[in-house]
Every structure is written in structure tokens, then in C-alpha cells.
Amino acid sequence: MTEPRPRSDPPPIGTGPQEALVLRDMLRNPGYLKVLAFCGLIGIPVSLAAFWFLVLLHELEHTLWADLPRALGWDAPPWWWPLPLLLVAGTVVGLVVTHLPGGGGHVPAAGLHTVGTSPAVLPGVVIAALASLPLGATLGPEAPLIALGGGLAVLFRNLAQAPATPQSTALLGAAGAAAAISAIFGNPLIAAVLLIEVAGVGGPQLFAVMLPSLLSSGIGYLVFTGLGRWTGLSTGDLSLGSALPEAHLDVGDVLWALAIAVVLALVLHPVLTWARAVATYVTGRPLVRTVLCALGAAACAALYALITGRSPAEVASSGQAATAALATDPHAWGIGALLAVLLFKGVAYTLCLGGLRGGPVFPALFLGAAAGVLLSSLPGLGVVPGFAAGMAAALAAVMRLPVSSVVLVTLILDTSAMMPVVILAAVVSFVVSELLPPHGHAEEKAERAVAGAP
């Protein structure tokens, strides 16, 4: 006979008969089914709003950073171009923070959040995003999109005079956020996975199950693909393949991916610590100090342009376009340019995370990609594996969402060949980041700022 399990042991992992009955009862509940149907309908107007919001951001950015400089006689923005634009951005965001409900959305240094979005905060979120992102903040649009989607979903529920309960509000907020975020990532799968991790569904137990499974699946995939290539034999799979030629992984690529993950976790940890310290500093005098943060980011972009002769937009932007350019022609960036963009964009990223409004995803992807390309000159490391491992490691270190990092980077690369190094880099970076000392008092202050507490 087996001894009884002590009371302190965690409950067994899995879905037992009791959980299945609870799920079945929930799906038979007319109230839940009505909310589910309403969430599906909400996706239509929210997606349309998110689409036009992104179009507006893109058109404004193109006008300010391409059309206007050409109209004034420059082929590219001059080195000083970010200074007036980010001065305006800092002023507008500072005014939004001090005068509008919700402070323009949550502080990006505290990560992504899906709770607390109401229709009342939408004007501030939209204005702060339109001021920050097209004018040169080193941030992405994902956080404003999550707030926009969640707030619009609740607004439409109120306009339809549908019953309001805490459960329906949470479900609608998550559904609206997912509908909006899928517009920027171009895939509903990453939106769903991201929202599950951001919302913390399952708590620590989810990560306890997820990390071993993710790691073992990555190693297993590496073994299977390696054996298939070495022996010439096939086991058959569900993959339809890709029309594009795929790079192959070697032992050196895998080992260097682990090293890249550790290095980026160690480097980005102080970046987040300093960003949260900046967020705490800004809360003292929001208007003046938001402007100072914006000017600091502008100075980084200007210095980068002066030193390298390249466009200041490579620092003063989300990094979405720069990541695509880097992937297309990584050899167009010399070692000096890569070192400079990592330094100056890293500092600008820190200041914008603490002082402006936007999301942390796209700059982290670019910084990881640039670090991977820079390190690809190491013996035994290819450019594509370095690029993939760098993005996955940086995103996992910044977001602390390992599964979302793997899914997003894999979808960006549009190939499964790099999946093993993506998984290994994301898991190692996440574990190292979690084991490092917490960010301390600055993190608590930043979290209180997100919640609107004094």
C-alpha cells in the first residue's frame, strides 16, 4: 500500500472528472453562452477600431519621419530631428498623465496588463499613444491596443445595456484586448496565448507545468530533426513545410543560444530595474519629468545619428521596421553600428519605459535581434540562429512570458527550423531572469502607478 499524501503536497496536475463536470456545467450555463456570443460579436468593431488606429499610427510616423524631411530637402531625417518631435511627445503625454483619467494607460515599465481598462480612460490612452509612438518613443503599440480593445468592449456592452457582472466584465475585457492585439501581431494564436499569460491564468502552477513541457519539447524536436538529417530517414509529421529554404542548426548554434540567453537576461534585468526607477522618479512631477525623459530619448537618437551617420529613426522608434531591415540584410550593419544601436536604443528604451506610453515588445525584439547578429561572428554561430535566439531571449527577459515569446518569434521567423533554439533561449532567459534579485522598491512604486494609487 502507498502512504497517504501529506496535506502540504500540491494537488495533482491535470483535469480530473470533477473539473470536467465544472467545465460542462459552465458551458451549459445560458449566461456564459450569452457572454461568449457577445464576445464574438465584439471582435468585429474592436478589430476595425484597432485596424484604423494602427493605420493612423503608421501614417503619422511615415509623414513625420519620411515625407516631411523629404519635403524640407533631406533624404533622411537629420540628426537633430528627434529633439523637437519628442519634446512635443513628452509635453502631450505629461499633460495627459496629469489631467486625464487613467493617466494615458499603464506605465510600460511594469509590463503588459489586461485589467483596469474602462471606457473613461480611452481618450487618454489614445492621445498618449498618438503622441508617443509616431513622434519617436522607443516603444511599441501593443499596450495601447490592449487598453483600447478592453475599453471598447466594455463600452459596447454598456451601450447595448447588457447585464454587467464582474465575470462578464473580465471576459469582455480579455476578448476585446485579444481582438485588438491580433491586429498588430497578424495572428490570432499569439493574441490568445499572450492574453492567457498576461492575465496569469493558472498562476504559478501554470508555469510549473509549462516550463518543463516547453523545454523537453524543444530538446525532443532538436533530437528528432537532428536524427532525421543525420540518418536520412523520416518518421512523418503534420508539418506542411515551407517554400523558403530553411537554415539548419548545428551543435555550436545550440550552445551559443544558451549563452546568448544568459547574457541577455543579465543585461536586460538592470534595464528593467532602471526603467522602474525612472517611472518612480516621474511620478513626483509628471509633466516636467516626462518631458525630460522624452528629451533624453531624443538625445540618444541624435547622438547615434551623429556617431554612425545612420538615421536617428533606428533608435527613436519601436524597432518594428528596423528589425525587418536587419533580417533582410544583417551585413549592412557593421559591428560599430550594432554596438551603437544597442547602447543608445537601450538607454532610450529605458527612459521611454519609465516616462512615456506604449508597449515593451517590439523594442525588445529589435535589441535581441541586433545582439544576435552582433554575436553571429562567434565561431560556430550562424546569423539566423543568433537572430532567432536573441529575439526569444530578449522578449522572455523583458516580458516574463516564455510561451508567448516562443510563439511570437516562431511566427515572425515563419519557419520551424529555428524552433529548438527559440525554445531553449526563451526558457533559459526566463529562468535566469526569475532567479535574479527582484527589482525592489522601484517595482512596487511602478505597480502602484499602474493601478493609479498614490
Short mmCIF file of C-alpha atoms in Angstrom, two decimals:
data_model
loop_
_atom_site.label_atom_id
_atom_site.label_comp_id
_atom_site.label_asym_id
_atom_site.label_seq_id
_atom_site.Cartn_x
_atom_site.Cartn_y
_atom_site.Cartn_z
CA MET A 1 0.00 0.00 0.00
CA THR A 2 1.08 3.53 -0.69
CA GLU A 3 1.24 6.04 2.10
CA PRO A 4 -1.31 8.86 2.07
CA ARG A 5 -0.09 12.08 0.54
CA PRO A 6 0.64 14.80 3.14
CA ARG A 7 -1.71 17.75 3.29
CA SER A 8 1.06 20.16 2.24
CA ASP A 9 1.51 18.46 -1.14
CA PRO A 10 0.07 20.36 -4.12
CA PRO A 11 -2.97 18.89 -5.81
CA PRO A 12 -2.24 16.55 -8.69
CA ILE A 13 -1.76 18.26 -12.02
CA GLY A 14 -4.37 17.51 -14.64
CA THR A 15 -8.05 17.75 -15.33
CA GLY A 16 -9.94 15.20 -13.33
CA PRO A 17 -13.60 14.21 -13.55
CA GLN A 18 -14.65 16.98 -11.16
CA GLU A 19 -13.02 19.66 -13.31
CA ALA A 20 -14.66 18.20 -16.42
CA LEU A 21 -18.07 18.42 -14.75
CA VAL A 22 -17.45 22.03 -13.76
CA LEU A 23 -16.48 22.88 -17.34
CA ARG A 24 -19.54 21.14 -18.74
CA ASP A 25 -21.83 22.95 -16.32
CA MET A 26 -20.25 26.28 -17.25
CA LEU A 27 -20.75 25.64 -20.96
CA ARG A 28 -24.39 24.76 -20.31
CA ASN A 29 -24.96 28.00 -18.42
CA PRO A 30 -27.10 30.34 -20.57
CA GLY A 31 -25.44 33.39 -19.03
CA TYR A 32 -21.97 32.22 -20.00
CA LEU A 33 -23.10 31.32 -23.53
CA LYS A 34 -24.58 34.79 -23.96
CA VAL A 35 -21.32 36.38 -22.85
CA LEU A 36 -19.41 34.08 -25.21
CA ALA A 37 -21.59 35.05 -28.16
CA PHE A 38 -21.33 38.73 -27.26
CA CYS A 39 -17.53 38.41 -27.13
CA GLY A 40 -17.57 37.02 -30.65
CA LEU A 41 -19.65 39.94 -31.89
CA ILE A 42 -17.46 42.42 -30.03
CA GLY A 43 -14.47 41.22 -32.04
CA ILE A 44 -15.83 42.88 -35.19
CA PRO A 45 -15.97 46.55 -34.11
CA VAL A 46 -12.90 46.21 -31.87
CA SER A 47 -10.82 44.78 -34.72
CA LEU A 48 -11.98 47.57 -37.03
CA ALA A 49 -11.06 50.19 -34.45
CA ALA A 50 -7.67 48.56 -33.86
CA PHE A 51 -7.01 48.41 -37.60
CA TRP A 52 -7.66 52.10 -38.18
CA PHE A 53 -5.76 53.02 -35.03
CA LEU A 54 -2.69 51.19 -36.35
CA VAL A 55 -3.15 52.74 -39.79
CA LEU A 56 -3.24 56.18 -38.21
CA LEU A 57 -0.07 55.46 -36.20
CA HIS A 58 1.72 54.19 -39.31
CA GLU A 59 0.66 57.11 -41.50
CA LEU A 60 1.66 59.67 -38.88
CA GLU A 61 5.05 58.01 -38.40
CA HIS A 62 5.69 57.88 -42.14
CA THR A 63 4.68 61.51 -42.55
CA LEU A 64 6.86 62.76 -39.69
CA TRP A 65 9.94 60.63 -40.39
CA ALA A 66 9.91 60.26 -44.20
CA ASP A 67 7.58 62.65 -46.04
CA LEU A 68 8.27 65.79 -44.01
CA PRO A 69 12.10 65.54 -44.12
CA ARG A 70 11.96 64.96 -47.89
CA ALA A 71 9.61 67.91 -48.32
CA LEU A 72 12.20 70.04 -46.48
CA GLY A 73 15.02 68.84 -48.72
CA TRP A 74 16.59 65.95 -46.75
CA ASP A 75 16.85 62.38 -47.99
CA ALA A 76 16.73 61.17 -44.38
CA PRO A 77 15.86 62.84 -41.07
CA PRO A 78 18.80 64.98 -39.85
CA TRP A 79 20.48 64.08 -36.57
CA TRP A 80 18.56 66.71 -34.57
CA TRP A 81 15.14 65.64 -35.90
CA PRO A 82 14.05 63.62 -32.82
CA LEU A 83 14.57 66.58 -30.45
CA PRO A 84 11.52 68.73 -31.40
CA LEU A 85 9.31 65.70 -32.05
CA LEU A 86 9.97 64.08 -28.69
CA LEU A 87 9.70 67.44 -26.93
CA VAL A 88 6.12 67.59 -28.22
CA ALA A 89 5.58 63.94 -27.30
CA GLY A 90 6.79 64.42 -23.73
CA THR A 91 4.69 67.55 -23.26
CA VAL A 92 1.48 65.94 -24.53
CA VAL A 93 1.99 62.73 -22.52
CA GLY A 94 2.80 64.76 -19.40
CA LEU A 95 -0.41 66.75 -19.79
CA VAL A 96 -2.41 63.55 -20.32
CA VAL A 97 -0.89 61.95 -17.22
CA THR A 98 -1.69 64.96 -15.05
CA HIS A 99 -5.15 65.87 -16.38
CA LEU A 100 -6.96 62.89 -17.94
CA PRO A 101 -8.43 59.81 -16.21
CA GLY A 102 -6.18 56.79 -16.28
CA GLY A 103 -3.01 58.75 -16.93
CA GLY A 104 -2.82 57.68 -20.57
CA GLY A 105 -2.65 53.98 -19.71
CA HIS A 106 -0.33 51.94 -17.55
CA VAL A 107 3.39 52.56 -17.17
CA PRO A 108 5.13 50.31 -19.74
CA ALA A 109 7.97 49.56 -17.30
CA ALA A 110 5.52 47.42 -15.32
CA GLY A 111 4.77 45.14 -18.28
CA LEU A 112 1.51 44.39 -20.03
CA HIS A 113 -1.80 44.39 -18.14
CA THR A 114 -5.34 43.43 -19.10
CA VAL A 115 -7.23 44.68 -16.05
CA GLY A 116 -8.46 48.07 -15.04
CA THR A 117 -9.36 49.34 -18.53
CA SER A 118 -12.63 51.26 -18.65
CA PRO A 119 -14.23 53.48 -21.30
CA ALA A 120 -13.33 56.55 -19.23
CA VAL A 121 -9.60 56.07 -19.80
CA LEU A 122 -9.81 55.58 -23.57
CA PRO A 123 -9.31 59.25 -24.59
CA GLY A 124 -6.13 59.47 -22.53
CA VAL A 125 -4.82 56.15 -23.87
CA VAL A 126 -5.39 57.17 -27.50
CA ILE A 127 -3.92 60.66 -27.11
CA ALA A 128 -0.85 59.43 -25.22
CA ALA A 129 -0.22 56.70 -27.82
CA LEU A 130 -0.62 59.10 -30.74
CA ALA A 131 1.81 61.47 -29.07
CA SER A 132 4.37 58.85 -28.05
CA LEU A 133 4.63 56.32 -30.85
CA PRO A 134 4.67 58.29 -34.15
CA LEU A 135 6.86 61.03 -32.67
CA GLY A 136 9.71 58.71 -31.78
CA ALA A 137 9.15 56.92 -28.46
CA THR A 138 11.16 53.69 -28.26
CA LEU A 139 8.03 51.68 -27.57
CA GLY A 140 5.51 49.55 -29.45
CA PRO A 141 1.73 49.81 -29.88
CA GLU A 142 0.69 46.59 -28.12
CA ALA A 143 -0.09 48.07 -24.67
CA PRO A 144 -2.35 50.86 -26.03
CA LEU A 145 -4.06 48.26 -28.24
CA ILE A 146 -4.81 46.04 -25.23
CA ALA A 147 -6.25 49.01 -23.35
CA LEU A 148 -8.19 50.15 -26.42
CA GLY A 149 -9.67 46.70 -27.05
CA GLY A 150 -10.66 46.10 -23.44
CA GLY A 151 -12.16 49.57 -23.00
CA LEU A 152 -14.13 49.42 -26.26
CA ALA A 153 -15.53 46.00 -25.39
CA VAL A 154 -16.87 47.29 -22.07
CA LEU A 155 -18.15 50.46 -23.79
CA PHE A 156 -20.12 48.44 -26.35
CA ARG A 157 -21.51 46.29 -23.55
CA ASN A 158 -22.72 49.43 -21.77
CA LEU A 159 -24.23 50.86 -24.95
CA ALA A 160 -26.09 47.60 -25.55
CA GLN A 161 -27.30 47.74 -21.93
CA ALA A 162 -26.19 44.15 -21.41
CA PRO A 163 -26.03 42.87 -17.82
CA ALA A 164 -22.81 43.87 -16.09
CA THR A 165 -21.15 41.44 -13.71
CA PRO A 166 -17.50 41.18 -12.61
CA GLN A 167 -17.16 37.94 -14.58
CA SER A 168 -18.66 39.35 -17.78
CA THR A 169 -16.54 42.49 -17.48
CA ALA A 170 -13.37 40.42 -17.16
CA LEU A 171 -14.34 38.18 -20.07
CA LEU A 172 -15.26 41.09 -22.31
CA GLY A 173 -12.08 42.96 -21.42
CA ALA A 174 -9.93 39.96 -22.29
CA ALA A 175 -11.85 39.29 -25.51
CA GLY A 176 -11.60 42.90 -26.62
CA ALA A 177 -7.89 43.01 -25.82
CA ALA A 178 -7.28 39.80 -27.79
CA ALA A 179 -9.21 41.10 -30.80
CA ALA A 180 -7.19 44.31 -30.79
CA ILE A 181 -3.78 42.75 -30.18
CA SER A 182 -4.21 40.26 -33.03
CA ALA A 183 -4.25 43.24 -35.39
CA ILE A 184 -0.63 44.14 -34.67
CA PHE A 185 0.77 40.60 -34.48
CA GLY A 186 -1.22 39.48 -37.51
CA ASN A 187 -2.17 36.17 -35.92
CA PRO A 188 -4.99 35.24 -33.52
CA LEU A 189 -2.91 32.46 -31.96
CA ILE A 190 -0.29 34.76 -30.46
CA ALA A 191 -3.04 37.08 -29.23
CA ALA A 192 -4.75 34.23 -27.36
CA VAL A 193 -1.51 32.85 -25.90
CA LEU A 194 -0.30 36.31 -24.90
CA LEU A 195 -3.53 37.17 -23.12
CA ILE A 196 -3.53 33.84 -21.23
CA GLU A 197 -0.03 34.53 -19.88
CA VAL A 198 -0.58 38.24 -19.26
CA ALA A 199 -3.78 37.53 -17.33
CA GLY A 200 -1.93 34.97 -15.21
CA VAL A 201 -4.44 32.20 -15.84
CA GLY A 202 -3.36 29.22 -13.75
CA GLY A 203 -0.91 31.22 -11.62
CA PRO A 204 2.49 29.76 -10.69
CA GLN A 205 1.23 26.21 -11.27
CA LEU A 206 0.80 27.03 -14.97
CA PHE A 207 4.48 27.99 -15.24
CA ALA A 208 5.47 24.95 -13.18
CA VAL A 209 3.85 22.67 -15.77
CA MET A 210 4.63 24.80 -18.81
CA LEU A 211 8.40 25.25 -18.47
CA PRO A 212 9.38 21.55 -18.29
CA SER A 213 6.97 20.74 -21.11
CA LEU A 214 8.27 23.56 -23.27
CA LEU A 215 11.90 22.69 -22.61
CA SER A 216 11.51 18.96 -23.21
CA SER A 217 9.52 19.53 -26.40
CA GLY A 218 12.26 21.81 -27.73
CA ILE A 219 15.00 19.29 -26.95
CA GLY A 220 12.90 16.46 -28.35
CA TYR A 221 12.29 18.37 -31.56
CA LEU A 222 16.01 19.05 -31.83
CA VAL A 223 16.83 15.36 -31.42
CA PHE A 224 14.22 14.26 -33.95
CA THR A 225 15.23 16.80 -36.59
CA GLY A 226 18.90 16.06 -35.99
CA LEU A 227 18.39 12.31 -36.31
CA GLY A 228 16.35 12.77 -39.43
CA ARG A 229 19.09 14.83 -41.08
CA TRP A 230 21.89 12.52 -39.92
CA THR A 231 20.23 9.26 -40.98
CA GLY A 232 18.20 10.44 -43.96
CA LEU A 233 15.15 8.68 -42.53
CA SER A 234 11.70 10.16 -41.90
CA THR A 235 9.12 9.49 -39.19
CA GLY A 236 6.39 11.63 -40.73
CA ASP A 237 4.81 14.70 -39.11
CA LEU A 238 1.96 17.14 -39.52
CA SER A 239 4.12 19.97 -40.88
CA LEU A 240 3.36 21.07 -44.42
CA GLY A 241 6.85 22.51 -44.84
CA SER A 242 7.85 25.90 -46.21
CA ALA A 243 8.54 27.18 -49.67
CA LEU A 244 11.54 29.06 -48.35
CA PRO A 245 14.91 27.39 -47.76
CA GLU A 246 15.50 26.77 -44.07
CA ALA A 247 18.76 27.16 -42.19
CA HIS A 248 19.98 24.12 -40.31
CA LEU A 249 21.10 24.04 -36.71
CA ASP A 250 24.45 22.74 -35.54
CA VAL A 251 25.72 21.94 -32.06
CA GLY A 252 27.50 25.29 -31.93
CA ASP A 253 24.25 27.14 -32.63
CA VAL A 254 22.52 25.40 -29.73
CA LEU A 255 25.34 26.02 -27.26
CA TRP A 256 25.69 29.66 -28.26
CA ALA A 257 21.91 30.11 -27.96
CA LEU A 258 22.15 29.10 -24.30
CA ALA A 259 24.96 31.61 -23.74
CA ILE A 260 23.02 34.36 -25.55
CA ALA A 261 20.00 33.69 -23.33
CA VAL A 262 22.03 34.04 -20.13
CA VAL A 263 23.81 37.20 -21.31
CA LEU A 264 20.64 38.97 -22.45
CA ALA A 265 18.82 38.05 -19.23
CA LEU A 266 21.69 39.53 -17.21
CA VAL A 267 21.88 42.67 -19.37
CA LEU A 268 18.16 43.39 -19.60
CA HIS A 269 17.48 42.87 -15.89
CA PRO A 270 19.14 46.20 -14.93
CA VAL A 271 17.40 47.88 -17.87
CA LEU A 272 14.04 47.00 -16.33
CA THR A 273 15.27 47.99 -12.86
CA TRP A 274 16.35 51.41 -14.12
CA ALA A 275 13.12 51.81 -16.12
CA ARG A 276 11.06 51.26 -12.99
CA ALA A 277 13.28 53.70 -11.12
CA VAL A 278 12.57 56.22 -13.88
CA ALA A 279 8.83 55.53 -13.52
CA THR A 280 9.09 56.23 -9.79
CA TYR A 281 11.04 59.43 -10.47
CA VAL A 282 8.44 60.66 -12.98
CA THR A 283 5.55 60.30 -10.51
CA GLY A 284 7.00 63.15 -8.41
CA ARG A 285 6.49 65.84 -11.09
CA PRO A 286 4.84 64.08 -14.04
CA LEU A 287 4.73 66.92 -16.57
CA VAL A 288 8.30 68.20 -16.25
CA ARG A 289 9.92 64.81 -15.77
CA THR A 290 8.01 63.18 -18.63
CA VAL A 291 9.41 65.90 -20.90
CA LEU A 292 12.91 65.25 -19.55
CA CYS A 293 12.58 61.52 -20.29
CA ALA A 294 11.41 62.25 -23.82
CA LEU A 295 14.30 64.66 -24.42
CA GLY A 296 16.73 62.10 -23.02
CA ALA A 297 15.47 59.53 -25.54
CA ALA A 298 15.74 62.14 -28.30
CA ALA A 299 19.33 62.88 -27.31
CA CYS A 300 20.16 59.17 -27.60
CA ALA A 301 18.76 59.07 -31.13
CA ALA A 302 20.58 62.27 -32.10
CA LEU A 303 23.92 61.06 -30.74
CA TYR A 304 23.50 57.74 -32.52
CA ALA A 305 22.91 59.53 -35.83
CA LEU A 306 25.90 61.84 -35.29
CA ILE A 307 28.28 59.00 -34.43
CA THR A 308 27.20 56.44 -37.03
CA GLY A 309 25.83 58.60 -39.85
CA ARG A 310 22.71 56.44 -39.89
CA SER A 311 19.09 57.52 -39.43
CA PRO A 312 18.04 58.57 -35.91
CA ALA A 313 14.79 56.66 -36.53
CA GLU A 314 16.67 53.43 -35.85
CA VAL A 315 16.79 54.48 -32.19
CA ALA A 316 13.70 56.71 -32.00
CA SER A 317 11.12 54.11 -33.00
CA SER A 318 9.53 50.86 -31.91
CA GLY A 319 12.10 48.91 -33.91
CA GLN A 320 9.50 47.05 -35.99
CA ALA A 321 10.79 48.36 -39.34
CA ALA A 322 14.42 48.20 -38.21
CA THR A 323 14.04 44.52 -37.24
CA ALA A 324 12.73 43.72 -40.72
CA ALA A 325 15.63 45.63 -42.31
CA LEU A 326 18.13 43.83 -40.08
CA ALA A 327 16.68 40.45 -41.01
CA THR A 328 16.75 41.30 -44.72
CA ASP A 329 20.38 42.43 -44.79
CA PRO A 330 22.18 41.87 -41.47
CA HIS A 331 25.57 42.52 -43.06
CA ALA A 332 24.55 46.12 -43.82
CA TRP A 333 25.14 46.85 -40.14
CA GLY A 334 28.77 46.95 -39.15
CA ILE A 335 29.96 45.96 -35.70
CA GLY A 336 30.26 49.62 -34.68
CA ALA A 337 26.70 50.40 -35.79
CA LEU A 338 25.33 47.36 -33.94
CA LEU A 339 27.17 48.29 -30.74
CA ALA A 340 25.95 51.89 -31.05
CA VAL A 341 22.32 50.97 -31.66
CA LEU A 342 22.34 48.53 -28.74
CA LEU A 343 23.75 51.19 -26.42
CA PHE A 344 21.68 54.19 -27.47
CA LYS A 345 18.43 52.32 -28.14
CA GLY A 346 18.84 50.52 -24.82
CA VAL A 347 19.09 53.82 -22.94
CA ALA A 348 16.22 55.36 -24.91
CA TYR A 349 14.14 52.22 -24.24
CA THR A 350 14.82 52.57 -20.51
CA LEU A 351 13.70 56.21 -20.45
CA CYS A 352 10.60 55.60 -22.56
CA LEU A 353 9.55 52.57 -20.49
CA GLY A 354 9.51 54.76 -17.41
CA GLY A 355 8.29 58.06 -18.84
CA LEU A 356 6.14 57.67 -21.95
CA ARG A 357 3.28 55.39 -23.03
CA GLY A 358 3.39 52.33 -25.25
CA GLY A 359 4.40 48.69 -25.15
CA PRO A 360 7.70 46.92 -24.45
CA VAL A 361 7.56 44.13 -27.06
CA PHE A 362 8.94 45.49 -30.35
CA PRO A 363 12.00 47.30 -28.96
CA ALA A 364 12.91 44.16 -27.02
CA LEU A 365 12.65 42.11 -30.22
CA PHE A 366 14.95 44.51 -32.05
CA LEU A 367 17.52 44.66 -29.25
CA GLY A 368 17.60 40.86 -29.10
CA ALA A 369 17.90 40.57 -32.89
CA ALA A 370 20.72 43.12 -33.00
CA ALA A 371 22.57 41.33 -30.20
CA GLY A 372 22.16 38.01 -32.01
CA VAL A 373 23.50 39.42 -35.29
CA LEU A 374 26.41 41.05 -33.46
CA LEU A 375 27.34 37.77 -31.78
CA SER A 376 26.93 35.76 -35.00
CA SER A 377 30.59 36.42 -35.77
CA LEU A 378 31.46 33.99 -32.97
CA PRO A 379 32.82 30.66 -34.19
CA GLY A 380 30.08 28.09 -34.70
CA LEU A 381 27.13 30.51 -34.56
CA GLY A 382 25.11 31.30 -37.66
CA VAL A 383 23.37 34.60 -38.32
CA VAL A 384 19.86 33.14 -38.41
CA PRO A 385 20.20 31.09 -35.18
CA GLY A 386 21.77 34.09 -33.44
CA PHE A 387 18.96 36.32 -34.69
CA ALA A 388 16.29 33.86 -33.51
CA ALA A 389 17.86 33.12 -30.12
CA GLY A 390 18.46 36.80 -29.43
CA MET A 391 14.85 37.78 -30.09
CA ALA A 392 13.44 34.95 -27.99
CA ALA A 393 15.82 35.57 -25.08
CA ALA A 394 15.26 39.34 -25.02
CA LEU A 395 11.49 39.04 -25.21
CA ALA A 396 11.33 36.41 -22.47
CA ALA A 397 13.61 38.50 -20.22
CA VAL A 398 11.53 41.65 -20.66
CA MET A 399 8.02 40.19 -20.76
CA ARG A 400 8.50 37.14 -18.48
CA LEU A 401 6.10 35.29 -20.82
CA PRO A 402 8.05 32.29 -22.17
CA VAL A 403 5.33 30.63 -24.24
CA SER A 404 4.24 33.90 -25.85
CA SER A 405 7.88 34.65 -26.64
CA VAL A 406 8.33 31.29 -28.37
CA VAL A 407 5.10 31.56 -30.36
CA LEU A 408 5.70 35.17 -31.41
CA VAL A 409 9.31 34.67 -32.52
CA THR A 410 8.43 31.45 -34.37
CA LEU A 411 5.63 33.21 -36.23
CA ILE A 412 7.90 36.14 -37.05
CA LEU A 413 10.57 33.83 -38.47
CA ASP A 414 7.91 31.91 -40.43
CA THR A 415 9.89 28.69 -40.10
CA SER A 416 10.08 25.83 -37.65
CA ALA A 417 13.78 25.18 -38.29
CA MET A 418 14.85 27.62 -35.57
CA MET A 419 12.24 26.50 -33.04
CA PRO A 420 14.65 24.49 -30.85
CA VAL A 421 16.99 27.43 -30.23
CA VAL A 422 13.98 29.74 -29.80
CA ILE A 423 12.55 27.47 -27.09
CA LEU A 424 15.87 26.94 -25.34
CA ALA A 425 16.74 30.64 -25.38
CA ALA A 426 13.30 31.68 -24.11
CA VAL A 427 13.20 29.12 -21.29
CA VAL A 428 16.79 29.78 -20.12
CA SER A 429 16.32 33.55 -20.28
CA PHE A 430 13.05 33.34 -18.36
CA VAL A 431 14.52 31.11 -15.63
CA VAL A 432 17.64 33.29 -15.23
CA SER A 433 15.52 36.46 -15.10
CA GLU A 434 13.24 34.99 -12.45
CA LEU A 435 16.21 33.86 -10.32
CA LEU A 436 17.84 37.30 -10.37
CA PRO A 437 17.12 39.64 -7.43
CA PRO A 438 13.75 41.40 -7.67
CA HIS A 439 13.62 44.97 -8.88
CA GLY A 440 12.80 46.17 -5.38
CA HIS A 441 11.06 49.33 -4.27
CA ALA A 442 11.02 50.80 -7.77
CA GLU A 443 8.92 47.88 -8.98
CA GLU A 444 6.37 48.37 -6.19
CA LYS A 445 6.08 52.07 -6.97
CA ALA A 446 5.69 51.37 -10.68
CA GLU A 447 2.98 48.80 -9.99
CA ARG A 448 1.13 51.32 -7.82
CA ALA A 449 1.41 53.87 -10.60
CA VAL A 450 -0.19 51.35 -12.98
CA ALA A 451 -3.11 50.96 -10.60
CA GLY A 452 -3.43 54.71 -10.15
CA ALA A 453 -2.57 54.58 -6.46
CA PRO A 454 -0.58 57.42 -4.84
#
